[in-house]
mmCIF file of C-alpha atoms and ligand atoms in Angstrom:
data_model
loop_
_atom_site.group_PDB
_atom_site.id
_atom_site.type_symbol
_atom_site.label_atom_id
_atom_site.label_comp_id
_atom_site.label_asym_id
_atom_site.label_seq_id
_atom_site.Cartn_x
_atom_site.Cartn_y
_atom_site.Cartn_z
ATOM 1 C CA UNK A 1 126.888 83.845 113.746
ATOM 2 C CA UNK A 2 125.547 81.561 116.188
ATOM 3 C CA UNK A 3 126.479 78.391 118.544
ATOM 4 C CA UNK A 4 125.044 75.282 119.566
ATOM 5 C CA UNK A 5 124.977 74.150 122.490
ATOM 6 C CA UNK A 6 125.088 70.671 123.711
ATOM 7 C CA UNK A 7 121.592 69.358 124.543
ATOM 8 C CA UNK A 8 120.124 68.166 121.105
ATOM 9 C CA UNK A 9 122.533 69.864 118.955
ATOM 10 C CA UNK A 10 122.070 66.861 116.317
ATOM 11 C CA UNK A 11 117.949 67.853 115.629
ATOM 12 C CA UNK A 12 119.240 71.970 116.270
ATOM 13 C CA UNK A 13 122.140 71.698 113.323
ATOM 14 C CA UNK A 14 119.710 69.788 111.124
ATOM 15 C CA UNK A 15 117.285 72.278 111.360
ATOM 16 C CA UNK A 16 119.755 75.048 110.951
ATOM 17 C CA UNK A 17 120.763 73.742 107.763
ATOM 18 C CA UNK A 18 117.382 73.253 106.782
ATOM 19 C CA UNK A 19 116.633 76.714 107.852
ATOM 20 C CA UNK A 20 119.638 77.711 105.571
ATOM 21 C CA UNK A 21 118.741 76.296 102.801
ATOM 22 C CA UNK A 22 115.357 77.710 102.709
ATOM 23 C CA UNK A 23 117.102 81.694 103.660
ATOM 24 C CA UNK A 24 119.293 80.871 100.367
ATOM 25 C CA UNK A 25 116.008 79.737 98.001
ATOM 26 C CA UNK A 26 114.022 82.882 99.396
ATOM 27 C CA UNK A 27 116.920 84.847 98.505
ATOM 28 C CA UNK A 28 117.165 83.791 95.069
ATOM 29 C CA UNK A 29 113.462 83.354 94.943
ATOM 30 C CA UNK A 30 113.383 87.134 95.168
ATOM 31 C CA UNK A 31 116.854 88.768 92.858
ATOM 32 C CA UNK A 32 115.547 86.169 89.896
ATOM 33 C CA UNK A 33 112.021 86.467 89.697
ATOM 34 C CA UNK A 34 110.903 89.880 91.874
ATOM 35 C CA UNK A 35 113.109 92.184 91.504
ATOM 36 C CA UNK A 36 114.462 91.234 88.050
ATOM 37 C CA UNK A 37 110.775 91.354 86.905
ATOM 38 C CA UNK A 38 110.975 94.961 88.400
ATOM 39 C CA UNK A 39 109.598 94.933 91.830
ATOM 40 C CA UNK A 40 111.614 97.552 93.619
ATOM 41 C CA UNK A 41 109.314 98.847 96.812
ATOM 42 C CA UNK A 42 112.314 97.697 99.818
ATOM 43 C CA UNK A 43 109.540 96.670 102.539
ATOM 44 C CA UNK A 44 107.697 94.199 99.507
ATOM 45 C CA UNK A 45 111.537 92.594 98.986
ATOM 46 C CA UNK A 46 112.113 92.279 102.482
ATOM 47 C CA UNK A 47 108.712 90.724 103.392
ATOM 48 C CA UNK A 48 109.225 88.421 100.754
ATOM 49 C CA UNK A 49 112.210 87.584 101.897
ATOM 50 C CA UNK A 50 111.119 86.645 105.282
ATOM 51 C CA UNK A 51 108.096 85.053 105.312
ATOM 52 C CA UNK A 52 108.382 81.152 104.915
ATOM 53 C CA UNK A 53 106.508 80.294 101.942
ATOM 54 C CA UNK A 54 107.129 76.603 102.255
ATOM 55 C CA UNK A 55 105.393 76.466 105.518
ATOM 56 C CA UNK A 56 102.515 77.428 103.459
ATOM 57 C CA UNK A 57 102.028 74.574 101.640
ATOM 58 C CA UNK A 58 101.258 71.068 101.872
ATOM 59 C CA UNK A 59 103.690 68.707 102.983
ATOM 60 C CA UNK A 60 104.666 67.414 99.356
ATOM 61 C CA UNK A 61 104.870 70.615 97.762
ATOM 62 C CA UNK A 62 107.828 72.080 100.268
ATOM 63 C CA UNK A 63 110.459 71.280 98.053
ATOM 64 C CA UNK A 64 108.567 73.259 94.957
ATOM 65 C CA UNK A 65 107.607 76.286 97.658
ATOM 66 C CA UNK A 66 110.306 78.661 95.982
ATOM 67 C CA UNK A 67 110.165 77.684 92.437
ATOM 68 C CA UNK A 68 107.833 80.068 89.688
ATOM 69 C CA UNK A 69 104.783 79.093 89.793
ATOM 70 C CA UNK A 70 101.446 78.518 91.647
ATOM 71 C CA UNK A 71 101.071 75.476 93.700
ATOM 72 C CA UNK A 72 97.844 73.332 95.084
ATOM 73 C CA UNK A 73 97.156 73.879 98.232
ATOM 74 C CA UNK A 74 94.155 71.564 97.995
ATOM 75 C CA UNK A 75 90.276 71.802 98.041
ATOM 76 C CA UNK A 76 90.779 72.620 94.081
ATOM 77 C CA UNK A 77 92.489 76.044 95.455
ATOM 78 C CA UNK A 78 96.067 77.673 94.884
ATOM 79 C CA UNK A 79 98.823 79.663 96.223
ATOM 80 C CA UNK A 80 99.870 82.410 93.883
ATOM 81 C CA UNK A 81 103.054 82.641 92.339
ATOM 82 C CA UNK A 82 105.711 84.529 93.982
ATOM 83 C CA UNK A 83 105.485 87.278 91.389
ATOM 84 C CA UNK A 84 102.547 88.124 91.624
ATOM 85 C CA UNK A 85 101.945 88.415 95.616
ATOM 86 C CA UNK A 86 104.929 90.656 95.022
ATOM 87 C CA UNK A 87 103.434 92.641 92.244
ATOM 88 C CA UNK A 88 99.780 92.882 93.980
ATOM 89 C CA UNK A 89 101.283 93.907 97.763
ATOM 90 C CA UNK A 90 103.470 96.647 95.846
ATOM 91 C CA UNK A 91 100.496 97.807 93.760
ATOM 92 C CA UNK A 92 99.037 98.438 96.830
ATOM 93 C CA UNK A 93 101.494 101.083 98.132
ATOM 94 C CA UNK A 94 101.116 98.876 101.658
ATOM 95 C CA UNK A 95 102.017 101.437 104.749
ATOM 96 C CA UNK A 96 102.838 100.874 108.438
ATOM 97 C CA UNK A 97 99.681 101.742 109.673
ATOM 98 C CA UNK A 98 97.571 100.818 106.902
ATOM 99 C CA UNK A 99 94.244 98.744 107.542
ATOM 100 C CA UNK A 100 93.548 95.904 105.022
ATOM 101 C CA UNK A 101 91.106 93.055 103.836
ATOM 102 C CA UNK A 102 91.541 90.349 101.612
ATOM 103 C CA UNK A 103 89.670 88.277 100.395
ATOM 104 C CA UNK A 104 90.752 84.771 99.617
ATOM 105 C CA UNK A 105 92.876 83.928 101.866
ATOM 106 C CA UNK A 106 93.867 80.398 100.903
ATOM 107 C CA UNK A 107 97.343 79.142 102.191
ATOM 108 C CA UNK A 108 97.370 82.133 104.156
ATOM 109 C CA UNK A 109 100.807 83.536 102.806
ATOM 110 C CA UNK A 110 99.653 86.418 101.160
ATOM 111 C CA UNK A 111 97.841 87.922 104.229
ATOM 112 C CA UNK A 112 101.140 87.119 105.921
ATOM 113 C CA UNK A 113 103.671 88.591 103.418
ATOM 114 C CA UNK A 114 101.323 91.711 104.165
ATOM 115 C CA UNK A 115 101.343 91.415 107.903
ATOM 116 C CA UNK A 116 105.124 91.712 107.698
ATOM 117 C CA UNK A 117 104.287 95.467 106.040
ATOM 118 C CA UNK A 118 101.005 96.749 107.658
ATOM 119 C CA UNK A 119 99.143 97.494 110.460
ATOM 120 C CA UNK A 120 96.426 94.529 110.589
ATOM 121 C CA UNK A 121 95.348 92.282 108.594
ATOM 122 C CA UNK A 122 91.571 91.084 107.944
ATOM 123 C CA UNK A 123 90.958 88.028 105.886
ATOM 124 C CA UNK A 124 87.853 85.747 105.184
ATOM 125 C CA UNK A 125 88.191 82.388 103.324
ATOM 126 C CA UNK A 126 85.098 80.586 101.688
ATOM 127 C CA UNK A 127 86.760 77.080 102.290
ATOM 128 C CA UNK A 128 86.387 76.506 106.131
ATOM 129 C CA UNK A 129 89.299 73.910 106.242
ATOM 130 C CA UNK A 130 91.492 76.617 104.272
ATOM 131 C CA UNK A 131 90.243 79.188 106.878
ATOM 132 C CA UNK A 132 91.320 76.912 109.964
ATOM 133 C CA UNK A 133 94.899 75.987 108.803
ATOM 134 C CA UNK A 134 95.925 79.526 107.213
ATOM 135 C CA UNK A 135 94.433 80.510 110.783
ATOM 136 C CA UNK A 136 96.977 77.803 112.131
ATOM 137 C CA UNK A 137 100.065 78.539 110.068
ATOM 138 C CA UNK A 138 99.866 81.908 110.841
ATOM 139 C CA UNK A 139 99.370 82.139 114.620
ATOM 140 C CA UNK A 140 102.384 79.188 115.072
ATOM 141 C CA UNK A 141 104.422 81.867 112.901
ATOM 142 C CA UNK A 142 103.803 84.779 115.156
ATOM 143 C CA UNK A 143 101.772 87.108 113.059
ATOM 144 C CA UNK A 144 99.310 88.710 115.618
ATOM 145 C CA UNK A 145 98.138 91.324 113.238
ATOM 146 C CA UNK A 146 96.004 89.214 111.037
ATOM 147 C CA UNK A 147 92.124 87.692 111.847
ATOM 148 C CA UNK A 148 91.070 84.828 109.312
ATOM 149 C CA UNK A 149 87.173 84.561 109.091
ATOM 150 C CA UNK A 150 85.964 81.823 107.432
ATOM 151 C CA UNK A 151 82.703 82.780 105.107
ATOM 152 C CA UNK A 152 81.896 84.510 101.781
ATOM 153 C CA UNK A 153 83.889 87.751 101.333
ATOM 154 C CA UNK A 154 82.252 88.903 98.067
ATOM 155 C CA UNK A 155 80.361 91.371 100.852
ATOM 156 C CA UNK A 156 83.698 92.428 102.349
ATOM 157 C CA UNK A 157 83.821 92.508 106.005
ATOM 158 C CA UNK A 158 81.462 95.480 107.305
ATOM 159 C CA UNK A 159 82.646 95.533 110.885
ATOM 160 C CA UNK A 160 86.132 96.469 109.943
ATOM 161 C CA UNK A 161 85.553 98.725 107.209
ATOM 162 C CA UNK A 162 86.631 101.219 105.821
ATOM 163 C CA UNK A 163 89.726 99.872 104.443
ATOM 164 C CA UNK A 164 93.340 101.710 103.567
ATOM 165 C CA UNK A 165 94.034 98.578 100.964
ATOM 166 C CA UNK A 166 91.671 95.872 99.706
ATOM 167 C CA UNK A 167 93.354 92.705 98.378
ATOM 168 C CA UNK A 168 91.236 90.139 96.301
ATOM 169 C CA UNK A 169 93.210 87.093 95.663
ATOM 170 C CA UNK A 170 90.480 85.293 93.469
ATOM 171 C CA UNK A 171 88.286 86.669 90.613
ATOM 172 C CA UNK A 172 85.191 87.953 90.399
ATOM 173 C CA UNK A 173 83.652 88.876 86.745
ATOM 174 C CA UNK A 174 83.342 92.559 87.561
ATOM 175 C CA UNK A 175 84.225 94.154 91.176
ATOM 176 C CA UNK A 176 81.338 93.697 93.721
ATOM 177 C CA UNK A 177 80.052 96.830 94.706
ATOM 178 C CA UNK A 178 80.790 96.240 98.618
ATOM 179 C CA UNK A 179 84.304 96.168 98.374
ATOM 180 C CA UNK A 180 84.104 99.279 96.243
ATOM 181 C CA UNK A 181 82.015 101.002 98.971
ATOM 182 C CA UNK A 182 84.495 99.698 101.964
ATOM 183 C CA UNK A 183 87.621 101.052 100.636
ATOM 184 C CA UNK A 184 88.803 104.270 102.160
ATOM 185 C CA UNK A 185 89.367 107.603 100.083
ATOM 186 C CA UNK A 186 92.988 107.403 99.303
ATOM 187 C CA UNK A 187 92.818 103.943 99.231
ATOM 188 C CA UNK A 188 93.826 101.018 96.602
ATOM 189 C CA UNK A 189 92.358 97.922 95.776
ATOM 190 C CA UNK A 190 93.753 95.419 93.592
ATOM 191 C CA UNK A 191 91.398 92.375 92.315
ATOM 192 C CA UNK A 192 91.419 90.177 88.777
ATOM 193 C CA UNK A 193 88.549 90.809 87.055
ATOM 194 C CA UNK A 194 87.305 88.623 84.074
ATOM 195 C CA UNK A 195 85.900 85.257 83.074
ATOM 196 C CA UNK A 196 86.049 82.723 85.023
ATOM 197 C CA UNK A 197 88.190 79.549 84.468
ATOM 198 C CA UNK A 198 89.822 82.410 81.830
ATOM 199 C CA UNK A 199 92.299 84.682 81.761
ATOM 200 C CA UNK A 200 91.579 88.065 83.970
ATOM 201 C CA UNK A 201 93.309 91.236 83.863
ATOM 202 C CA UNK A 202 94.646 92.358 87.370
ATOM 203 C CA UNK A 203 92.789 95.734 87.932
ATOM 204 C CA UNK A 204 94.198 98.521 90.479
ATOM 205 C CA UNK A 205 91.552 100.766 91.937
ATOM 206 C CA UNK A 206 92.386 104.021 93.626
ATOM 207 C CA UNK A 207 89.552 106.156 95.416
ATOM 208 C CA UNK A 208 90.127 109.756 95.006
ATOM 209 C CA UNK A 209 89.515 111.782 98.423
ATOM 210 C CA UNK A 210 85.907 113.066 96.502
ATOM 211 C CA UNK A 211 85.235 109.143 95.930
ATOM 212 C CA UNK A 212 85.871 108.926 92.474
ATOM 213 C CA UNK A 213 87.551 105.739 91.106
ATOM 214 C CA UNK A 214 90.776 105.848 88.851
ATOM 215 C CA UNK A 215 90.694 102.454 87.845
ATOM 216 C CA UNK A 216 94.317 100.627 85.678
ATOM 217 C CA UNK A 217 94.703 97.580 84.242
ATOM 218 C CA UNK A 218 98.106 96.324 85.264
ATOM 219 C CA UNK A 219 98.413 92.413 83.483
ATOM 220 C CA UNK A 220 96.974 89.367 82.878
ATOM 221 C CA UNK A 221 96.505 86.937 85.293
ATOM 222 C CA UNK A 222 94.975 83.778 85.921
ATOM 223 C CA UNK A 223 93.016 83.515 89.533
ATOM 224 C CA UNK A 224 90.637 80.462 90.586
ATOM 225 C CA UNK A 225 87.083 81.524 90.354
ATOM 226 C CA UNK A 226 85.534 84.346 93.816
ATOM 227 C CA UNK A 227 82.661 82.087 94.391
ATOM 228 C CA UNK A 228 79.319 82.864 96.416
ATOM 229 C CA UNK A 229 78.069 81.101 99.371
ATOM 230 C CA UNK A 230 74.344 81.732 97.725
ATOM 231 C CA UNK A 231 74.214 80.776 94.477
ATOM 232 C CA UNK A 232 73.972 83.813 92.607
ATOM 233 C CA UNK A 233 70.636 84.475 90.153
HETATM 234 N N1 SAH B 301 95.796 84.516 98.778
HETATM 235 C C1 SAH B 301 95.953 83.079 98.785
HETATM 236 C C2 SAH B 301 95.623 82.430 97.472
HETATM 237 C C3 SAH B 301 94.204 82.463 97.241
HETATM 238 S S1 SAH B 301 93.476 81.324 96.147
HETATM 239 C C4 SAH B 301 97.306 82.634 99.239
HETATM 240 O O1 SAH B 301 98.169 83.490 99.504
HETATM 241 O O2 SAH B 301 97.502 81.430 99.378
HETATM 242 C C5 SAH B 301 91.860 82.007 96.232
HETATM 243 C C6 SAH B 301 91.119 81.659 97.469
HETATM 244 O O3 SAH B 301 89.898 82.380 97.446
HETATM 245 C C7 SAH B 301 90.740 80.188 97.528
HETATM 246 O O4 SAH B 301 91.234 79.610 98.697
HETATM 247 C C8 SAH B 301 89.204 80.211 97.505
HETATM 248 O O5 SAH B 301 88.613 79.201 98.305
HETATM 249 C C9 SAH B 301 88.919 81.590 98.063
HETATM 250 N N2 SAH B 301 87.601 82.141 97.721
HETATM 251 C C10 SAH B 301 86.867 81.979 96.582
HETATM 252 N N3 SAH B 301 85.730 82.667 96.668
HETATM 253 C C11 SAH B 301 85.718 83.291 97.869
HETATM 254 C C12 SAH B 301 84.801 84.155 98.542
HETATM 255 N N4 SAH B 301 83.635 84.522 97.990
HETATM 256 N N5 SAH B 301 85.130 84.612 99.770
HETATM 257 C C13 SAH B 301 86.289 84.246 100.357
HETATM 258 N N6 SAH B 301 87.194 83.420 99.779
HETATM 259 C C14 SAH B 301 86.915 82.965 98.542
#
């Protein structure tokens, strides 16, 4: 429970019912299509449940922010559907103190729905105006624990490496090599693999402790395009 108090309390109830409103559609955002769909890890629930998706996205997608399905979150580029930032943060077994990189950051939500979880958060965007409002949305939400970078991240992001947990949010058509090489031993990487402007299957990688890979493909998916800076030969 809370009270207002008397300077601006119109503008503070408004926004507490707005604020309401958008607590109820997370809520139900999460028991009908997470954790019906079988997403069970508590921390993944509760991060979803917190972080405000519709701040995410553009101004005339708000009202859509908790529905099923991807949105446009413009320069051709998407936010994933609530599903499937669940299913990809729980593939990844996220811990407290676990180091990660994605790549793709786009609206920024999944790098914050992980920030909730982790330990830091390292993402690079290809789109610099992408880059400079995920950067945005995230620092006027709080989360310290996350650096945006914009530029190609089909090289990962040496400096940082190694990695507990690498997150690819767009698809390459097989897994570059320098993400492979920056991921811990122990660690997990999910990415969709496939055909571009196609349907991809959502691989999980694991890297044993002697390096090897146990790779898994979990479903399809469809991801916009991981694109290079260079174009590629
Ligand atoms: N994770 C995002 C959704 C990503 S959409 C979210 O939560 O909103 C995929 C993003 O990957 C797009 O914004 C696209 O511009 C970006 N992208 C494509 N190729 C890239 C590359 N080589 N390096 C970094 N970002 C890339």
């Amino acid at each position: 429970m809370s009270l207002l108090f008397l300077c601006g309390a119109t503008t503070s109830a408004a926004m507490a019912n707005e604020d309401a409103h958008y607590v109820a559609a997370r809520a139900a955002m999460v028991s009908e299509q997470i954790a019906a769909r079988g997403i069970k890890n508590p921390e993944v629930l509760d991060a979803m449940r917190r972080v405000p998706r519709h701040r995410f996205v553009p101004a005339q997608e708000q009202p859509h922010a908790y529905r099923d399905t991807p949105l446009p979150i413009g320069r051709g580029q998407t936010i994933s559907q609530p599903y499937i930032v669940a299913l990809m943060t729980e593939l990844v077994e996220p811990k407290a103190d676990s180091r990660v990189l994605e790549v793709g950051t786009g609206s920024g939500y999944q790098a914050a729905v992980l920030a909730e979880i982790v330990d830091h958060v390292y993402t690079i965007e290809i789109e610099e105006e992408l880059a400079r409002s995920a950067a945005a949305v995230l620092d006027a939400l709080g989360y310290d624990n996350v650096t945006v970078r914009a530029g190609d991240g089909y090289g990962g992001w040496p400096e940082h490496a190694p990695f507990d947990i690498i997150v690819v949010t767009a698809a390459p058509d097989h897994v570059p090599q320098a993400l492979i090489d920056q991921l811990k031993p122990g660690g997990s990487m999910v990415v969709p693999v496939g055909p571009i402007h196609s349907v991809q299957e959502l691989r999980l990688i694991r890297k044993e402790q002697d390096g090897t890979l146990r790779e898994k493909n979990v479903t399809a998916v469809r991801f916009v395009p991981l694109r290079r800076e260079e174009p590629q030969e």
